[in-house]
Amino acid sequence: MRQKGKRRDSMNLMEEKRHKTKKGNKDLFLTALKTTVPVFLGYIPLGMAFGFLLDGAGYHWIYAFIMSLLIYAGAGQFLTVALLAAGAGLTEFVIATLLLNLRHAFYGLSLLEKFSGIEKVKPYLIFALTDETYALLTTSEVPEGGSKSRFYFYIAALDHIYWIIGSVIGAVLGSMLNLNLEGMTFVLTSLFVVLTIEQYFNSSVRFPFVAAVGAGAASLILFSPDNMLLISIILGTLILMGREKLIQGDLNMNKGIKKAHSAAAQPVKVQERSKEES
Amino acid sequence: MAEALQMLVTIMVVALATFATRVLPFVCFGSREPPEMLSTIEKNLPPMILLLLVIYCLKDVQWFAAPYGVPELFTIGVVAGLHFWKRNAMLSIFAGTGLYMALVQLNVFSFL
């Protein structure tokens, strides 16, 4: 009897636990839904623009669905339509796509640690790494007690679904629709501005912003708009690495000098402190 | 039929090339430690890339023709100001987007 009661207790406990995680997952999903609302509002019109373009080039809407499902890259898909219209060969498709999307390699570089420990959904997270999803994943915090992999998966999958829906709507409706959505894709610019400021709040390092302004301005002036993102990211990374080298070099050099000067430097420090006190 | 097949092959090739760019760093540093230099700049990459994405969004602005990028810069200023003040992401993003849509659709800066 006693044992039976015990077992029932533990079963209840398990039931309760399952119930709790179920509720937790629902909350996690709702948080992800809230986090991705700006991307929804950006991906629908942007996806529609892609759908319009594909429809205008004379392709069946099912291709908008397949491309958004399998390729899932904003600028990359626009480029693909342009190359299709130009009758490009497969090699051209490969080279153009690699060059345009190489920036994503830099996204992965800064996610190596964040994605470690995520096993099952990792391949999908990597596949679905668009500019917008990258921005959300690097800036949003996983709700307390929630599973990281689940939260990231929700965000990535929701963004993916928005993009597919937008592009299919655009391709099906074609030019029938005459909504004035001009300016709506600015929601993505606003999202990036907000996430940049969040990064500013979240970390104490300031130099990355300086590097971005320098690299961004230089590549905006010197290179064509289509190439500027990849080039500016490479340039910015080089600047970051250069500075890191410089600091390390300084440290190594200073080690020797500091020892020699430490005796002389100490009185100055004391003086400074006494000044502050007075 | 042949045309559909060719289209599907093209889509698959583009999809694989896109995935290749995304998976590259994970393949390179999946089993071995990334070089030290990389891990020191790793945490500096997101803030830099996000600001570069903001700048990238302005790539098609015509700076030397009316309205000289004023709607874009003005709206970004409002979004940033609002966000520093209230720190409410939804508010900053939607107020900014609404403002920008009104500015360009009503051609508010046409006097420039």
Short mmCIF file of C-alpha atoms in Angstrom, two decimals:
data_model
loop_
_atom_site.label_atom_id
_atom_site.label_comp_id
_atom_site.label_asym_id
_atom_site.label_seq_id
_atom_site.Cartn_x
_atom_site.Cartn_y
_atom_site.Cartn_z
CA MET A 1 0.00 0.00 0.00
CA ARG A 2 2.61 2.44 1.10
CA GLN A 3 4.70 1.74 -1.90
CA LYS A 4 1.77 2.24 -4.23
CA GLY A 5 1.09 5.62 -2.69
CA LYS A 6 4.67 6.58 -3.16
CA ARG A 7 4.57 5.61 -6.77
CA ARG A 8 1.45 7.60 -7.34
CA ASP A 9 3.14 10.59 -5.74
CA SER A 10 6.09 10.35 -8.02
CA MET A 11 3.77 9.97 -10.98
CA ASN A 12 1.93 13.07 -9.96
CA LEU A 13 5.22 14.83 -9.64
CA MET A 14 6.21 13.77 -13.13
CA GLU A 15 2.85 14.84 -14.48
CA GLU A 16 3.25 18.18 -12.79
CA LYS A 17 6.74 18.57 -14.16
CA ARG A 18 5.57 17.78 -17.67
CA HIS A 19 2.77 20.25 -17.27
CA LYS A 20 5.21 22.87 -16.09
CA THR A 21 7.59 22.42 -19.02
CA LYS A 22 4.63 22.50 -21.37
CA LYS A 23 3.59 25.81 -19.92
CA GLY A 24 7.21 26.94 -19.96
CA ASN A 25 7.50 26.07 -23.63
CA LYS A 26 4.35 28.00 -24.39
CA ASP A 27 5.73 31.04 -22.58
CA LEU A 28 9.01 30.62 -24.41
CA PHE A 29 7.15 30.51 -27.71
CA LEU A 30 5.15 33.62 -26.85
CA THR A 31 8.35 35.47 -25.91
CA ALA A 32 9.91 34.42 -29.22
CA LEU A 33 6.76 35.54 -31.04
CA LYS A 34 6.98 38.94 -29.38
CA THR A 35 10.69 39.21 -30.14
CA THR A 36 10.14 38.50 -33.83
CA VAL A 37 7.22 40.89 -34.45
CA PRO A 38 9.49 43.54 -36.04
CA VAL A 39 10.94 40.89 -38.36
CA PHE A 40 7.40 39.80 -39.26
CA LEU A 41 6.53 43.36 -40.25
CA GLY A 42 9.71 43.60 -42.30
CA TYR A 43 9.73 40.17 -43.91
CA ILE A 44 6.13 40.31 -45.14
CA PRO A 45 6.62 43.36 -47.41
CA LEU A 46 10.17 42.35 -48.33
CA GLY A 47 9.06 38.78 -49.11
CA MET A 48 6.19 40.20 -51.13
CA ALA A 49 8.59 42.34 -53.12
CA PHE A 50 10.55 39.19 -53.96
CA GLY A 51 7.31 37.40 -54.90
CA PHE A 52 6.29 40.28 -57.19
CA LEU A 53 9.67 40.15 -58.87
CA LEU A 54 9.55 36.41 -59.46
CA ASP A 55 5.98 36.62 -60.72
CA GLY A 56 6.96 39.49 -63.01
CA ALA A 57 9.78 37.35 -64.42
CA GLY A 58 7.12 34.81 -65.39
CA TYR A 59 7.63 32.06 -62.81
CA HIS A 60 4.97 30.02 -61.03
CA TRP A 61 4.34 31.00 -57.40
CA ILE A 62 5.41 27.53 -56.23
CA TYR A 63 9.01 28.57 -57.00
CA ALA A 64 8.66 31.49 -54.60
CA PHE A 65 7.69 28.95 -51.95
CA ILE A 66 10.50 26.51 -52.80
CA MET A 67 13.15 29.24 -52.97
CA SER A 68 12.10 30.85 -49.69
CA LEU A 69 11.96 27.44 -48.04
CA LEU A 70 15.31 26.11 -49.29
CA ILE A 71 17.50 29.15 -50.01
CA TYR A 72 16.11 31.57 -47.43
CA ALA A 73 18.31 34.60 -48.08
CA GLY A 74 16.78 37.98 -48.81
CA ALA A 75 19.28 39.65 -51.08
CA GLY A 76 20.42 36.25 -52.35
CA GLN A 77 16.98 35.44 -53.72
CA PHE A 78 16.64 38.81 -55.44
CA LEU A 79 20.00 38.15 -57.05
CA THR A 80 18.86 34.69 -58.14
CA VAL A 81 15.86 36.17 -59.96
CA ALA A 82 18.13 38.67 -61.70
CA LEU A 83 20.50 35.89 -62.78
CA LEU A 84 17.59 33.73 -63.97
CA ALA A 85 16.34 36.59 -66.09
CA ALA A 86 19.83 37.04 -67.50
CA GLY A 87 20.07 33.34 -68.32
CA ALA A 88 23.22 32.83 -66.26
CA GLY A 89 25.05 29.51 -66.01
CA LEU A 90 25.28 27.45 -62.84
CA THR A 91 28.86 28.59 -62.12
CA GLU A 92 27.73 32.18 -62.16
CA PHE A 93 24.98 31.35 -59.71
CA VAL A 94 27.48 29.71 -57.37
CA ILE A 95 30.08 32.49 -57.48
CA ALA A 96 27.56 35.31 -57.15
CA THR A 97 25.81 33.59 -54.24
CA LEU A 98 29.07 32.83 -52.42
CA LEU A 99 30.28 36.41 -52.76
CA LEU A 100 26.98 37.93 -51.71
CA ASN A 101 26.48 35.68 -48.70
CA LEU A 102 30.05 35.30 -47.48
CA ARG A 103 29.23 37.80 -44.74
CA HIS A 104 27.26 35.02 -43.07
CA ALA A 105 30.56 33.26 -42.34
CA PHE A 106 31.40 36.15 -40.02
CA TYR A 107 28.07 35.74 -38.26
CA GLY A 108 28.88 32.12 -37.51
CA LEU A 109 32.31 33.12 -36.18
CA SER A 110 30.72 35.09 -33.37
CA LEU A 111 28.15 32.39 -32.65
CA LEU A 112 30.53 29.45 -32.16
CA GLU A 113 30.32 29.73 -28.40
CA LYS A 114 26.62 30.61 -28.26
CA PHE A 115 25.72 27.61 -30.39
CA SER A 116 27.90 25.15 -28.49
CA GLY A 117 25.81 22.78 -26.43
CA ILE A 118 22.96 23.01 -28.90
CA GLU A 119 22.80 19.67 -30.68
CA LYS A 120 19.55 18.74 -32.37
CA VAL A 121 18.48 22.03 -33.90
CA LYS A 122 21.97 23.40 -34.60
CA PRO A 123 22.01 22.50 -38.32
CA TYR A 124 18.70 24.30 -38.78
CA LEU A 125 19.88 27.36 -36.81
CA ILE A 126 22.93 27.55 -39.05
CA PHE A 127 20.83 27.14 -42.19
CA ALA A 128 18.41 29.86 -41.09
CA LEU A 129 21.06 32.44 -40.15
CA THR A 130 19.83 35.57 -41.93
CA ASP A 131 20.89 39.12 -41.05
CA GLU A 132 17.76 39.64 -38.99
CA THR A 133 17.85 36.30 -37.16
CA TYR A 134 21.55 36.85 -36.39
CA ALA A 135 20.74 40.27 -34.96
CA LEU A 136 18.01 38.83 -32.73
CA LEU A 137 20.02 35.82 -31.57
CA THR A 138 23.06 37.87 -30.58
CA THR A 139 21.05 40.48 -28.70
CA SER A 140 18.00 38.79 -27.13
CA GLU A 141 18.38 37.05 -23.81
CA VAL A 142 16.92 33.61 -23.26
CA PRO A 143 14.06 33.94 -20.73
CA GLU A 144 15.03 32.66 -17.31
CA GLY A 145 14.62 28.93 -16.91
CA GLY A 146 13.90 28.49 -20.61
CA SER A 147 15.80 26.19 -22.92
CA LYS A 148 18.27 28.08 -25.09
CA SER A 149 18.04 25.75 -28.07
CA ARG A 150 14.25 25.83 -28.03
CA PHE A 151 14.13 29.63 -27.81
CA TYR A 152 16.64 30.06 -30.64
CA PHE A 153 14.76 27.52 -32.73
CA TYR A 154 11.46 29.36 -32.25
CA ILE A 155 13.01 32.67 -33.29
CA ALA A 156 14.73 31.19 -36.37
CA ALA A 157 11.70 29.18 -37.48
CA LEU A 158 9.25 32.05 -36.98
CA ASP A 159 11.40 34.39 -39.07
CA HIS A 160 11.65 31.69 -41.74
CA ILE A 161 7.87 31.23 -41.79
CA TYR A 162 7.26 34.99 -42.11
CA TRP A 163 9.60 35.11 -45.08
CA ILE A 164 7.89 32.17 -46.80
CA ILE A 165 4.41 33.64 -46.21
CA GLY A 166 5.46 37.06 -47.53
CA SER A 167 7.04 35.71 -50.69
CA VAL A 168 4.11 33.40 -51.51
CA ILE A 169 1.58 36.21 -50.97
CA GLY A 170 3.62 38.44 -53.25
CA ALA A 171 3.95 35.81 -55.98
CA VAL A 172 0.28 34.78 -55.87
CA LEU A 173 -1.13 38.27 -55.84
CA GLY A 174 1.45 39.56 -58.28
CA SER A 175 0.65 43.06 -59.35
CA MET A 176 -3.05 42.66 -58.51
CA LEU A 177 -2.47 44.18 -55.14
CA ASN A 178 -1.89 47.88 -54.93
CA LEU A 179 -1.11 48.43 -51.28
CA ASN A 180 1.00 51.40 -50.44
CA LEU A 181 3.69 49.73 -48.36
CA GLU A 182 6.35 52.24 -49.34
CA GLY A 183 8.74 52.72 -46.46
CA MET A 184 7.55 49.70 -44.50
CA THR A 185 10.83 47.83 -44.87
CA PHE A 186 12.32 50.61 -42.77
CA VAL A 187 11.11 48.48 -39.87
CA LEU A 188 14.27 46.40 -40.40
CA THR A 189 16.48 49.50 -40.26
CA SER A 190 14.74 50.52 -37.02
CA LEU A 191 15.24 47.00 -35.67
CA PHE A 192 18.98 47.16 -36.39
CA VAL A 193 19.22 50.61 -34.78
CA VAL A 194 17.49 49.37 -31.62
CA LEU A 195 19.61 46.20 -31.45
CA THR A 196 22.80 48.23 -31.93
CA ILE A 197 21.81 50.41 -28.97
CA GLU A 198 21.05 47.27 -26.95
CA GLN A 199 24.56 46.01 -27.76
CA TYR A 200 25.86 49.37 -26.57
CA PHE A 201 24.05 48.91 -23.25
CA ASN A 202 24.99 45.25 -22.86
CA SER A 203 28.74 45.58 -23.20
CA SER A 204 31.34 48.04 -22.14
CA VAL A 205 33.44 47.83 -25.29
CA ARG A 206 33.14 50.89 -27.49
CA PHE A 207 35.76 50.33 -30.14
CA PRO A 208 33.58 48.04 -32.36
CA PHE A 209 31.29 51.01 -33.03
CA VAL A 210 34.23 53.16 -34.05
CA ALA A 211 35.46 50.37 -36.32
CA ALA A 212 31.99 50.02 -37.85
CA VAL A 213 31.66 53.73 -38.62
CA GLY A 214 35.12 53.80 -40.19
CA ALA A 215 34.71 50.63 -42.21
CA GLY A 216 31.12 51.44 -43.15
CA ALA A 217 31.83 54.97 -44.34
CA ALA A 218 34.89 53.88 -46.30
CA SER A 219 33.13 51.06 -48.13
CA LEU A 220 30.02 53.16 -48.73
CA ILE A 221 32.16 55.73 -50.51
CA LEU A 222 34.58 53.42 -52.29
CA PHE A 223 32.47 50.41 -53.31
CA SER A 224 29.18 49.72 -55.03
CA PRO A 225 26.15 49.40 -52.74
CA ASP A 226 25.83 45.69 -53.57
CA ASN A 227 29.31 44.80 -52.36
CA MET A 228 29.60 47.15 -49.45
CA LEU A 229 28.33 44.89 -46.66
CA LEU A 230 30.81 42.05 -47.15
CA ILE A 231 33.70 44.44 -47.76
CA SER A 232 32.87 46.56 -44.74
CA ILE A 233 32.62 43.49 -42.50
CA ILE A 234 36.02 42.24 -43.69
CA LEU A 235 37.49 45.72 -43.27
CA GLY A 236 35.97 46.12 -39.80
CA THR A 237 37.25 42.70 -38.70
CA LEU A 238 40.73 43.62 -39.89
CA ILE A 239 40.54 46.86 -37.91
CA LEU A 240 39.46 44.94 -34.79
CA MET A 241 42.29 42.45 -35.24
CA GLY A 242 44.80 45.20 -35.90
CA ARG A 243 43.86 46.99 -32.73
CA GLU A 244 44.02 43.76 -30.73
CA LYS A 245 47.55 43.16 -32.05
CA LEU A 246 48.52 46.72 -31.20
CA ILE A 247 47.25 46.41 -27.64
CA GLN A 248 49.02 43.10 -27.14
CA GLY A 249 52.22 44.51 -28.58
CA ASP A 250 51.94 47.50 -26.28
CA LEU A 251 51.43 45.25 -23.28
CA ASN A 252 54.49 43.20 -24.10
CA MET A 253 56.60 46.29 -24.61
CA ASN A 254 55.30 48.00 -21.52
CA LYS A 255 56.09 45.00 -19.34
CA GLY A 256 59.78 45.73 -19.62
CA ILE A 257 59.43 49.48 -19.33
CA LYS A 258 57.01 49.31 -16.44
CA LYS A 259 59.46 47.36 -14.32
CA ALA A 260 62.13 49.97 -14.79
CA HIS A 261 59.78 52.85 -14.14
CA SER A 262 57.70 51.37 -11.38
CA ALA A 263 59.80 52.99 -8.69
CA ALA A 264 59.53 56.39 -10.34
CA ALA A 265 55.85 56.01 -11.10
CA GLN A 266 54.73 55.26 -7.61
CA PRO A 267 55.18 58.70 -6.06
CA VAL A 268 53.10 60.22 -8.83
CA LYS A 269 50.25 57.87 -8.04
CA VAL A 270 50.36 58.81 -4.39
CA GLN A 271 50.32 62.46 -5.29
CA GLU A 272 47.31 61.97 -7.52
CA ARG A 273 45.43 60.20 -4.80
CA SER A 274 46.12 62.91 -2.26
CA LYS A 275 44.90 65.48 -4.76
CA GLU A 276 41.63 63.61 -5.15
CA GLU A 277 41.23 63.41 -1.41
CA SER A 278 41.72 67.09 -0.88
CA MET B 1 9.20 19.49 -67.55
CA ALA B 2 12.85 19.97 -68.51
CA GLU B 3 12.50 23.63 -67.63
CA ALA B 4 11.08 22.82 -64.20
CA LEU B 5 13.93 20.39 -63.58
CA GLN B 6 16.51 22.97 -64.54
CA MET B 7 14.84 25.50 -62.24
CA LEU B 8 14.90 23.04 -59.34
CA VAL B 9 18.57 22.23 -59.94
CA THR B 10 19.39 25.94 -59.98
CA ILE B 11 17.49 26.50 -56.74
CA MET B 12 19.28 23.57 -55.08
CA VAL B 13 22.68 24.90 -56.18
CA VAL B 14 21.94 28.39 -54.83
CA ALA B 15 20.56 26.88 -51.61
CA LEU B 16 23.71 24.81 -51.10
CA ALA B 17 26.00 27.76 -51.83
CA THR B 18 24.07 29.88 -49.31
CA PHE B 19 24.24 27.15 -46.69
CA ALA B 20 27.96 26.74 -47.34
CA THR B 21 28.61 30.38 -46.39
CA ARG B 22 26.65 29.93 -43.16
CA VAL B 23 28.16 26.62 -42.10
CA LEU B 24 31.78 27.47 -42.98
CA PRO B 25 32.93 28.69 -39.54
CA PHE B 26 31.25 25.78 -37.78
CA VAL B 27 32.98 23.29 -40.05
CA CYS B 28 36.37 25.00 -39.60
CA PHE B 29 36.20 25.31 -35.82
CA GLY B 30 33.76 22.55 -34.91
CA SER B 31 36.31 20.14 -33.48
CA ARG B 32 39.36 22.27 -32.84
CA GLU B 33 39.81 25.43 -30.86
CA PRO B 34 39.63 28.62 -32.88
CA PRO B 35 42.86 30.66 -32.85
CA GLU B 36 43.28 32.95 -29.88
CA MET B 37 42.98 36.08 -31.98
CA LEU B 38 39.57 34.96 -33.12
CA SER B 39 38.15 34.41 -29.67
CA THR B 40 39.34 37.81 -28.51
CA ILE B 41 37.51 39.59 -31.32
CA GLU B 42 34.55 37.19 -31.23
CA LYS B 43 32.61 39.27 -28.73
CA ASN B 44 33.43 42.47 -30.57
CA LEU B 45 31.92 41.24 -33.83
CA PRO B 46 28.16 41.49 -33.03
CA PRO B 47 28.16 45.20 -32.09
CA MET B 48 30.28 46.01 -35.13
CA ILE B 49 28.16 43.94 -37.53
CA LEU B 50 24.90 45.37 -36.20
CA LEU B 51 26.06 48.94 -36.73
CA LEU B 52 27.30 47.96 -40.19
CA LEU B 53 23.84 46.55 -40.96
CA VAL B 54 22.37 49.94 -40.04
CA ILE B 55 24.82 51.62 -42.40
CA TYR B 56 24.08 48.98 -45.04
CA CYS B 57 20.38 49.84 -44.87
CA LEU B 58 21.34 53.35 -46.03
CA LYS B 59 23.30 52.10 -49.04
CA ASP B 60 20.72 53.19 -51.63
CA VAL B 61 20.13 56.66 -50.20
CA GLN B 62 20.86 59.45 -52.68
CA TRP B 63 22.91 61.82 -50.55
CA PHE B 64 23.39 64.44 -53.27
CA ALA B 65 19.83 64.72 -54.51
CA ALA B 66 16.69 65.91 -52.70
CA PRO B 67 15.73 65.02 -50.03
CA TYR B 68 19.43 64.27 -49.29
CA GLY B 69 18.73 61.33 -47.00
CA VAL B 70 17.01 63.60 -44.49
CA PRO B 71 13.97 61.27 -43.94
CA GLU B 72 16.29 58.34 -43.18
CA LEU B 73 18.66 60.23 -40.88
CA PHE B 74 15.82 62.04 -39.15
CA THR B 75 13.95 58.80 -38.48
CA ILE B 76 17.08 57.01 -37.24
CA GLY B 77 17.67 59.94 -34.90
CA VAL B 78 14.13 59.64 -33.56
CA VAL B 79 14.40 55.84 -33.13
CA ALA B 80 17.75 56.15 -31.32
CA GLY B 81 16.55 59.05 -29.15
CA LEU B 82 13.36 57.23 -28.24
CA HIS B 83 15.27 54.07 -27.44
CA PHE B 84 17.85 55.78 -25.23
CA TRP B 85 15.00 57.52 -23.44
CA LYS B 86 12.39 54.77 -22.94
CA ARG B 87 14.36 51.64 -23.88
CA ASN B 88 11.19 50.02 -25.16
CA ALA B 89 12.12 48.15 -28.34
CA MET B 90 8.58 47.80 -29.72
CA LEU B 91 7.83 51.49 -29.16
CA SER B 92 11.06 52.65 -30.81
CA ILE B 93 10.68 50.35 -33.82
CA PHE B 94 7.02 50.97 -34.57
CA ALA B 95 7.06 54.69 -33.93
CA GLY B 96 10.10 54.93 -36.21
CA THR B 97 8.60 52.85 -38.99
CA GLY B 98 5.27 54.67 -38.86
CA LEU B 99 7.06 58.00 -38.92
CA TYR B 100 9.21 56.98 -41.88
CA MET B 101 6.23 55.69 -43.89
CA ALA B 102 4.40 58.96 -43.26
CA LEU B 103 7.48 60.99 -44.21
CA VAL B 104 8.02 59.26 -47.57
CA GLN B 105 4.39 58.67 -48.53
CA LEU B 106 3.29 62.21 -47.74
CA ASN B 107 6.52 63.56 -49.19
CA VAL B 108 7.05 65.76 -46.14
CA PHE B 109 10.56 66.80 -47.16
CA SER B 110 9.63 67.81 -50.71
CA PHE B 111 10.52 71.40 -49.90
CA LEU B 112 14.20 70.48 -49.74
#
